[in-house]
Coordinates of C-alpha atoms in Angstrom, one line a residue:
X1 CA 14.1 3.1 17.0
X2 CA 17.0 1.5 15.0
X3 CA 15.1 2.0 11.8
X4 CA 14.8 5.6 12.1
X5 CA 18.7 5.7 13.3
X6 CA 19.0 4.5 9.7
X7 CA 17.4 7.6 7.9
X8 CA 19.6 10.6 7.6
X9 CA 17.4 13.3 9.7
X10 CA 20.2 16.0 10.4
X11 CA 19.1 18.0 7.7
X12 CA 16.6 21.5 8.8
X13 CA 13.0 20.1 7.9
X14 CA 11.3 21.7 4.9
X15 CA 9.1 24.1 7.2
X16 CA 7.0 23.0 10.1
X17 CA 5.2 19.8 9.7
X18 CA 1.5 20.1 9.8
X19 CA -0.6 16.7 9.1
X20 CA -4.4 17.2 8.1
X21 CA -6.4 13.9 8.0
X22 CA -9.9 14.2 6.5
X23 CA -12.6 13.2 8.2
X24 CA -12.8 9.9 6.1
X25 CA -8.9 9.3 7.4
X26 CA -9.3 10.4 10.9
X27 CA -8.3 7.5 12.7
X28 CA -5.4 6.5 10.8
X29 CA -4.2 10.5 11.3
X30 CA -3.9 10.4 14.3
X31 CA -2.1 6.9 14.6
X32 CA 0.2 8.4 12.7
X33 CA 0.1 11.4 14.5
X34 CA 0.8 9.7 17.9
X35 CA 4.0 8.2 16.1
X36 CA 5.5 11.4 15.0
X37 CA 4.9 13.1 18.3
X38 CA 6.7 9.9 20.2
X39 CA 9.8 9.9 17.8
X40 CA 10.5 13.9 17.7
X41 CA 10.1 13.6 22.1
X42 CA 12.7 10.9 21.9
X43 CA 15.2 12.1 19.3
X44 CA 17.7 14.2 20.7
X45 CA 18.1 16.0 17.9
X46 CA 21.7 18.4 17.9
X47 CA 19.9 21.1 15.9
X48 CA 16.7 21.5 17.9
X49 CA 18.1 24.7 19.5
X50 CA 18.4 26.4 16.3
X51 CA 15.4 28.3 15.4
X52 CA 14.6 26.4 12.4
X53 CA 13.8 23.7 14.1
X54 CA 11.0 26.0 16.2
X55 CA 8.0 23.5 16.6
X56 CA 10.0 20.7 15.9
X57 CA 9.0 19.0 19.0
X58 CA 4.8 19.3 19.6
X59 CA 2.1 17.5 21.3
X60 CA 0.3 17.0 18.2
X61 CA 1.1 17.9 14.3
X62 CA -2.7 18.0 13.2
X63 CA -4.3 21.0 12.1
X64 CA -7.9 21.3 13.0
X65 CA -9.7 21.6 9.6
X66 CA -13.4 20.6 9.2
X67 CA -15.5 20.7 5.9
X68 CA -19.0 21.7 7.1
X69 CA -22.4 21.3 5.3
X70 CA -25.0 23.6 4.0
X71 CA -28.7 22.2 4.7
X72 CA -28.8 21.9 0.3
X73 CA -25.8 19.6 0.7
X74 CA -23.0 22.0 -0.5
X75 CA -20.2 22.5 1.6
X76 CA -17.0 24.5 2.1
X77 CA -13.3 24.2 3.8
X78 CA -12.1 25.6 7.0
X79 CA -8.7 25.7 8.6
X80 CA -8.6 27.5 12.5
X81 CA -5.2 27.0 12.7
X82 CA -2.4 28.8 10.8
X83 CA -0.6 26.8 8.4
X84 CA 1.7 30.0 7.0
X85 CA 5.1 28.2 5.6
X86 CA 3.8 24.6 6.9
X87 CA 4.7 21.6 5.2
X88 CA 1.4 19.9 5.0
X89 CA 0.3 16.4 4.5
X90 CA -2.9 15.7 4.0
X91 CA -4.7 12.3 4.5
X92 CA -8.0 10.9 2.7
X93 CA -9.3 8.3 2.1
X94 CA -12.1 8.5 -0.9
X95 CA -13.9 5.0 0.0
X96 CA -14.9 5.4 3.6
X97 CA -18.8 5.4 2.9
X98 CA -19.5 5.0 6.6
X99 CA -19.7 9.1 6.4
X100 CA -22.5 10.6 6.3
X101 CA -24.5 14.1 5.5
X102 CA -28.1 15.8 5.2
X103 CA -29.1 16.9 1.9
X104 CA -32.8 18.5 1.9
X105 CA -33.5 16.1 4.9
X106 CA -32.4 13.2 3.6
X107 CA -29.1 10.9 4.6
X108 CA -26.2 10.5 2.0
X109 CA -23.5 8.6 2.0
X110 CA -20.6 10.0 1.2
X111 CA -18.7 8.5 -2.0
X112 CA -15.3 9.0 -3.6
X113 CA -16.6 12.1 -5.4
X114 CA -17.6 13.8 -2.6
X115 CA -14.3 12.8 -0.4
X116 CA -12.5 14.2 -3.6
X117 CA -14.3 17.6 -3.0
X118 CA -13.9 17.7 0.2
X119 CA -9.9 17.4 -0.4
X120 CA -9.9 20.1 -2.7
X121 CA -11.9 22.4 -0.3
X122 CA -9.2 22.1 2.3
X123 CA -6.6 22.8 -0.2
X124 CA -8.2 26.1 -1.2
X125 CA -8.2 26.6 2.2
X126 CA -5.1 26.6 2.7
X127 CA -4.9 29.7 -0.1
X128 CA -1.2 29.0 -1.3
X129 CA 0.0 29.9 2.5
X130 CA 1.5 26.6 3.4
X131 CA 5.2 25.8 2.1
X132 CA 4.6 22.3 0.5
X133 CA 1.7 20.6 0.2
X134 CA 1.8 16.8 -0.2
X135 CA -1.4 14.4 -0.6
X136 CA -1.4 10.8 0.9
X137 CA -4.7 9.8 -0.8
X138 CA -3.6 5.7 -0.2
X139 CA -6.8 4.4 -2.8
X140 CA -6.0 6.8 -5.8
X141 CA -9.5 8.4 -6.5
X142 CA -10.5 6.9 -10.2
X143 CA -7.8 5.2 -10.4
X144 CA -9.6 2.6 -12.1
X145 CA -10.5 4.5 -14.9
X146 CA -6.9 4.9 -15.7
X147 CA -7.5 3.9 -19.5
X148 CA -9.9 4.9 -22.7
X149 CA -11.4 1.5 -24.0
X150 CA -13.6 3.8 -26.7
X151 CA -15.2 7.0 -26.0
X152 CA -14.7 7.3 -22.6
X153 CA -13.3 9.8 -19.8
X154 CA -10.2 9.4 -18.2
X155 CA -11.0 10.4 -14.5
X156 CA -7.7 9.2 -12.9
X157 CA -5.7 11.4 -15.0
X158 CA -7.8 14.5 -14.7
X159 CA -8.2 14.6 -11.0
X160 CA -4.0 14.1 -10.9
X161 CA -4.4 17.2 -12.6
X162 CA -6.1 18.9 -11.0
X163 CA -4.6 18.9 -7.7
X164 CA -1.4 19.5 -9.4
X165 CA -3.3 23.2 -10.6
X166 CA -4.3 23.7 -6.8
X167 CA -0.8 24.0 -5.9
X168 CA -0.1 20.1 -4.9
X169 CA 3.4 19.1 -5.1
X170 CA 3.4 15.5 -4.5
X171 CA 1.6 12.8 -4.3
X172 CA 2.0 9.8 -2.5
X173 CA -0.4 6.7 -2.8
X174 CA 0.0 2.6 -2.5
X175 CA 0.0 0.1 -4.6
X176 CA -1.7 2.1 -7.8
X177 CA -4.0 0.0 -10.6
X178 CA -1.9 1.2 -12.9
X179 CA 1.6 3.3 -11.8
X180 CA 1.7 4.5 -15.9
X181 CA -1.4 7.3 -15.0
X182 CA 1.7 9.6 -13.3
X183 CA 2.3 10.3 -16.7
X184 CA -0.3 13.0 -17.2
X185 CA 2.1 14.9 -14.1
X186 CA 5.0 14.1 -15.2
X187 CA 6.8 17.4 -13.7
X188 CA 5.2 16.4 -10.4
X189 CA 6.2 14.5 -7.4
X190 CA 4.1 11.0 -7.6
X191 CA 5.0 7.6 -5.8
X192 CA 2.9 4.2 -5.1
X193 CA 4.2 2.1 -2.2
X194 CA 3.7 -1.5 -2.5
X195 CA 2.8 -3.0 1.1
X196 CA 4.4 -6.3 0.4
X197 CA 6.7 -5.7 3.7
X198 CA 3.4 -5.3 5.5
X199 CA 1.8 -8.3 3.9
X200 CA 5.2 -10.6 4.8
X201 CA 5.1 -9.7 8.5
X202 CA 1.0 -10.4 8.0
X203 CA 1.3 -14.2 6.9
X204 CA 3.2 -15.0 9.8
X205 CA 0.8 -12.7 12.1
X206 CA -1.9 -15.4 10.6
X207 CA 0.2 -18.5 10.6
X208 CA 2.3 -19.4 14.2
X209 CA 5.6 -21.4 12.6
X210 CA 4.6 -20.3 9.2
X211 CA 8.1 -21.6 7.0
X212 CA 8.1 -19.9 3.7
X213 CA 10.3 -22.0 1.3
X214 CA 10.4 -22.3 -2.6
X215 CA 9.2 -26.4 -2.1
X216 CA 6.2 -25.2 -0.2
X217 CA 4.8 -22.1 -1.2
X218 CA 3.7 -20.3 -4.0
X219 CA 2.6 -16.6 -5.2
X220 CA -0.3 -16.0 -7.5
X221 CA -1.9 -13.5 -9.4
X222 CA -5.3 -13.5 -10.1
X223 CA -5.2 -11.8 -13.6
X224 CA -3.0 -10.4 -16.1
X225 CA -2.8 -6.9 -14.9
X226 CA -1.2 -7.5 -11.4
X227 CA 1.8 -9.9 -12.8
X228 CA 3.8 -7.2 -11.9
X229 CA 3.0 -7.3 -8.1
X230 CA 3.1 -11.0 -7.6
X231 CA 6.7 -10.9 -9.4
X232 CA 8.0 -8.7 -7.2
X233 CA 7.0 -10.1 -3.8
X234 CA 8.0 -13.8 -5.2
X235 CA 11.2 -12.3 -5.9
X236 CA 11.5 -11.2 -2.6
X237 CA 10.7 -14.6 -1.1
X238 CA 12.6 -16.5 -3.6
X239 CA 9.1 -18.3 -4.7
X240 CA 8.1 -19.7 -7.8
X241 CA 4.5 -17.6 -8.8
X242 CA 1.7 -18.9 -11.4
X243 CA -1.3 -16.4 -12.9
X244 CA -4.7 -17.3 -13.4
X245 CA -6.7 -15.4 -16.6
X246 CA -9.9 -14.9 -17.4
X247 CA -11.1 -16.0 -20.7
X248 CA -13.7 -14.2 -21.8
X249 CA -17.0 -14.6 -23.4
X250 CA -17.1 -11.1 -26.1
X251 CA -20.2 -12.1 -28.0
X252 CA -21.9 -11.0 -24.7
X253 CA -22.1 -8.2 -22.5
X254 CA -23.5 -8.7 -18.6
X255 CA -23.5 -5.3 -16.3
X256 CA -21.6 -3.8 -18.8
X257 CA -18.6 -5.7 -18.7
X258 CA -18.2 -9.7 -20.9
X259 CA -18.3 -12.2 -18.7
X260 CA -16.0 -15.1 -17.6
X261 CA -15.9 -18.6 -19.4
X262 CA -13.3 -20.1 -17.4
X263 CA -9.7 -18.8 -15.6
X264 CA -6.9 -20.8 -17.1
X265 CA -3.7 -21.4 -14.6
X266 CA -0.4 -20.9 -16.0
X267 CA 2.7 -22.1 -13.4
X268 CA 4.1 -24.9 -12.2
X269 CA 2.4 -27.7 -10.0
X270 CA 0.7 -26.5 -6.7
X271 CA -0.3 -30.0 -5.0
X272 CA 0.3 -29.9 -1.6
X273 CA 1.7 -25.7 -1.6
X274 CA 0.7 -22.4 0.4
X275 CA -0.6 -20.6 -1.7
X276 CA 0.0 -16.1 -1.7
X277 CA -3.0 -15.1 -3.6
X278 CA -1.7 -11.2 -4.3
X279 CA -4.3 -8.4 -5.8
X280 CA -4.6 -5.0 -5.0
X281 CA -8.3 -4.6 -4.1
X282 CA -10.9 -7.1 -3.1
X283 CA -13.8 -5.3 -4.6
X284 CA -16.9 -7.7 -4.6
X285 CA -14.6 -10.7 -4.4
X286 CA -16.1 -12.7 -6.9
X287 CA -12.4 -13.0 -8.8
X288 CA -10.0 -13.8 -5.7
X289 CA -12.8 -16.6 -4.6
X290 CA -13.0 -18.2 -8.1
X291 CA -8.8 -18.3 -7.7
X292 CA -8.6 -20.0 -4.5
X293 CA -11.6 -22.4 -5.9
X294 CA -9.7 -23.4 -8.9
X295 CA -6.2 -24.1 -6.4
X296 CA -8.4 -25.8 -4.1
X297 CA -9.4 -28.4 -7.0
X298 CA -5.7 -28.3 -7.9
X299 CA -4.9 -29.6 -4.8
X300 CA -3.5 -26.7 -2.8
X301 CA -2.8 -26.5 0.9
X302 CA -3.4 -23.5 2.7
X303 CA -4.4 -20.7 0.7
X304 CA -3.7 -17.1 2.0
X305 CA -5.5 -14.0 0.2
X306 CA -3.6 -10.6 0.4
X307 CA -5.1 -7.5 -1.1
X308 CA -4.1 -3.4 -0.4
X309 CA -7.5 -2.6 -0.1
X310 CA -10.5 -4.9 1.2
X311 CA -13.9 -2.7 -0.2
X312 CA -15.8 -5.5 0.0
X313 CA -18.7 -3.7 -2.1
X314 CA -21.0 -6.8 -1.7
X315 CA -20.8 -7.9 2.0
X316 CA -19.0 -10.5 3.9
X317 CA -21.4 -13.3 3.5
X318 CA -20.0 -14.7 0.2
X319 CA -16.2 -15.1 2.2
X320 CA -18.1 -16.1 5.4
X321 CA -19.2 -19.2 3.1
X322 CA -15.9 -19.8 1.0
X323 CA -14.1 -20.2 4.5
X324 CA -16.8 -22.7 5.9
X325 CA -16.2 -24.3 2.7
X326 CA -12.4 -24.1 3.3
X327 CA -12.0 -22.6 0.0
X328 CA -9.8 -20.3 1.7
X329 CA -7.4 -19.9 5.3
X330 CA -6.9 -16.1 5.6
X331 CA -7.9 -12.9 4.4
X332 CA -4.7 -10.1 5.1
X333 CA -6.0 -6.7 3.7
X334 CA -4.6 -3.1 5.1
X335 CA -6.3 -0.2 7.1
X336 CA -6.0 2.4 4.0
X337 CA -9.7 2.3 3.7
X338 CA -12.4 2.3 6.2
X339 CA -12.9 -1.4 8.0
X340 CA -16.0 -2.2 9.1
X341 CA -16.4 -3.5 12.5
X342 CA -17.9 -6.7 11.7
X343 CA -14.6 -7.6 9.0
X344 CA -12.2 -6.5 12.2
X345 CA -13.8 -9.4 14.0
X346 CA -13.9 -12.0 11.4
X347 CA -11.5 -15.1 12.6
X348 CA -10.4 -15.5 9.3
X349 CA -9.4 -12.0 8.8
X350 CA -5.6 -10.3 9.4
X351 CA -5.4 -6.6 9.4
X352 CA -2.1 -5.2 8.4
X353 CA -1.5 -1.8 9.8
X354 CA -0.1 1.1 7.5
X355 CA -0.1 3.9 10.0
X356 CA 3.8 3.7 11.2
X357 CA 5.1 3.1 8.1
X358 CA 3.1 6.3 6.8
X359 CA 4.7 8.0 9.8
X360 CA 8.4 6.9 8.4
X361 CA 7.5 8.2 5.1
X362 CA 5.9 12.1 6.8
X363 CA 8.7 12.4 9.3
X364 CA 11.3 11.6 6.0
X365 CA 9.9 14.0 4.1
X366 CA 9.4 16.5 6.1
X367 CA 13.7 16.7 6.2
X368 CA 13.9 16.5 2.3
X369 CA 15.8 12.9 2.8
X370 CA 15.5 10.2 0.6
X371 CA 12.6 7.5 0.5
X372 CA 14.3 5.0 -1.6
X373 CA 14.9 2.6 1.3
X374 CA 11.0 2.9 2.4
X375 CA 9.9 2.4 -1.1
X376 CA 11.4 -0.7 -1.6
X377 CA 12.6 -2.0 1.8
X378 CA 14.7 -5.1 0.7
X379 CA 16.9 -4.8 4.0
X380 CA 14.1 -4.8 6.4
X381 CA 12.1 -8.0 4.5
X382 CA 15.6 -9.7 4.8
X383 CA 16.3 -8.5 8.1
X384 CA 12.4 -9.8 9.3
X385 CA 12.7 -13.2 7.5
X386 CA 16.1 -13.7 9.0
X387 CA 14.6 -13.6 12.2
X388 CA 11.6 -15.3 11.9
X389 CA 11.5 -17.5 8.6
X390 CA 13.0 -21.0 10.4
X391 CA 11.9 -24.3 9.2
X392 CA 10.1 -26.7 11.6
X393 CA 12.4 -28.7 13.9
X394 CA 11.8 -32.0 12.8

């Protein structure tokens, strides 16, 4: 409980919290539902007499909302429980595709279009009843079709938009493909966690004795867009970092996109070094594998791949091979998005759980106090590798 001692939660909560995860988000909800409900129990809380703290203390914060389907596939949102000066959270996760629904008899798989819909059915639901409405939508939907290369829409920034219309007044996501797309809300409440505290305590979930040191490790980025995030953590760590990028053949055009000659290194030498490989989705793999290919030939020792989101749009059999191979030691990606169960039992694979740090950020904002310190939690990654980063007794 210390870290929550650390918060400043004396102040009278915005209105009554009320959490509604999606059906695609379920199962993280109520994680972080059962979090929420332990910590309110155990504060003892000097206000929670006065009556606006009334519901402070529940058995559960979520409000029963369902999106039910029309035989044509059309759909609409329901709330049976009042949400009348609540302040709502709502929780979805636009790439669970495990969902499904009948349209004319036939079976569809829900995509990110449909989970979008879904998220503004709920919100018209709610009618412009509740207090504040906040979105936790961890995988921003379109997010990468965040820029116009030609004559081309620019989804990300629309849908911002447009939950920004519906009455939304913040949004919170993690680790966004490009943070700059908050500029088409610019009056609106918008922040993207990075996970790297999550990812720290991760490597040494994977790695018993695991010493990270600037002689023996290293943090790479894959490509030129996500310098930023492998900066930051090896600034944190006190690491030196390289960056891999992909030169391009333009004279040709393969499933729409030019494909890769060759990815150039740029950093120091890596013989003999962990190696961090940091992205912020593992979509079909293909680029992360290539990475830890080229540091394998380099000579690299163990080589750990950390990614927010593990979509894994082509399957598991391509990372099933690398790490027979040894191309590869572990695989750390969160529970944002929907896991199968066949990746949760994969012995190369580390799952690093988001659900009580989303808790922290809900019970937080729920009094109006300040997230700085759980947006970039420099005292806790200190605090951790104080505790647990010791070199090998010799």
């Amino acid at each position: 409980m210390q870290q929550i001692d650390e918060r400043n939660l004396e102040t009278i909560p915005v209105g009554p919290l009320g959490i509604i995860p999606l059906a695609s988000c379920r199962q993280l909800g109520e994680k972080v539902n059962n979090y929420l409900v332990t910590w309110r129990k155990e504060r003892n809380h000097k206000h929670k007499a006065n009556v606006a703290f009334e519901g402070y203390q529940r058995d559960s914060y979520i409000i029963d909302a369902k999106v039910p389907r029309f035989g044509s596939g059309e759909a609409k949102g329901v709330i049976n429980d009042s949400v009348r000066g609540d302040d709502l959270y709502l929780l979805v996760d636009v790439c669970n595709y495990s969902l499904t629904y009948s349209l004319c008899g036939l079976t569809n798989h829900m995509s990110p279009d449909d989970h979008f819909q879904d998220l503004k059915r709920i919100i018209a639901a709610v009618g412009g009843k509740a207090r504040r409405i906040t979105v936790i939508m961890p995988y921003l939907y379109e997010s990468r079709q965040h820029k116009r290369n030609g004559r081309e829409s620019l989804d990300c920034a629309l849908a911002l938009k447009e939950l920004v219309r519906m009455g939304v007044d913040n949004i919170i996501t993690f680790d966004a493909h490009d943070p700059r797309v908050q500029n088409a809300i610019p009056l609106s409440g918008f922040d993207t966690v990075q996970p790297v505290y999550q990812f720290i305590k991760g490597l040494f979930k994977a790695e018993s004795g695991l010493y990270i040191d600037k002689t023996n490790m290293m943090v790479i980025s894959p490509d030129e867009g996500g310098m930023s995030r492998a900066i930051y953590m090896a600034n944190v760590l006190g690491l030196d970092m390289g960056m891999f990028y992909k030169r391009r053949d333009y004279a040709k055009i393969v499933n729409g996109r030019n494909p890769i000659v060759a990815h150039e290194f740029l950093g120091s030498n890596v013989e003999g070094k962990n190696m961090v490989i940091i992205d912020d989705m593992i979509s079909s793999g293909d680029s992360v594998l290539e990475v830890a290919m080229e540091l394998k030939k380099r000579k690299a020792a163990k080589i750990f791949i950390c990614a927010t989101f593990g979509l894994f749009t082509n399957g598991l059999d391509k990372f099933d091979k690398a790490y027979q191979e040894g191309l590869f030691d572990y695989v750390l990606t969160t529970n944002l998005v929907y896991q199968t169960p066949e990746l949760l039992q994969k012995p190369y694979y580390i799952n690093c759980d988001l659900s009580k740090y989303i808790a922290y950020l809900i019970d937080t904002l729920n009094h109006d106090a300040s997230i700085s310190s759980l947006l970039t939690p420099i005292d806790r990654i200190n605090r951790f590798l104080a505790k647990n980063n010791k070199p090998k007794a010799e």
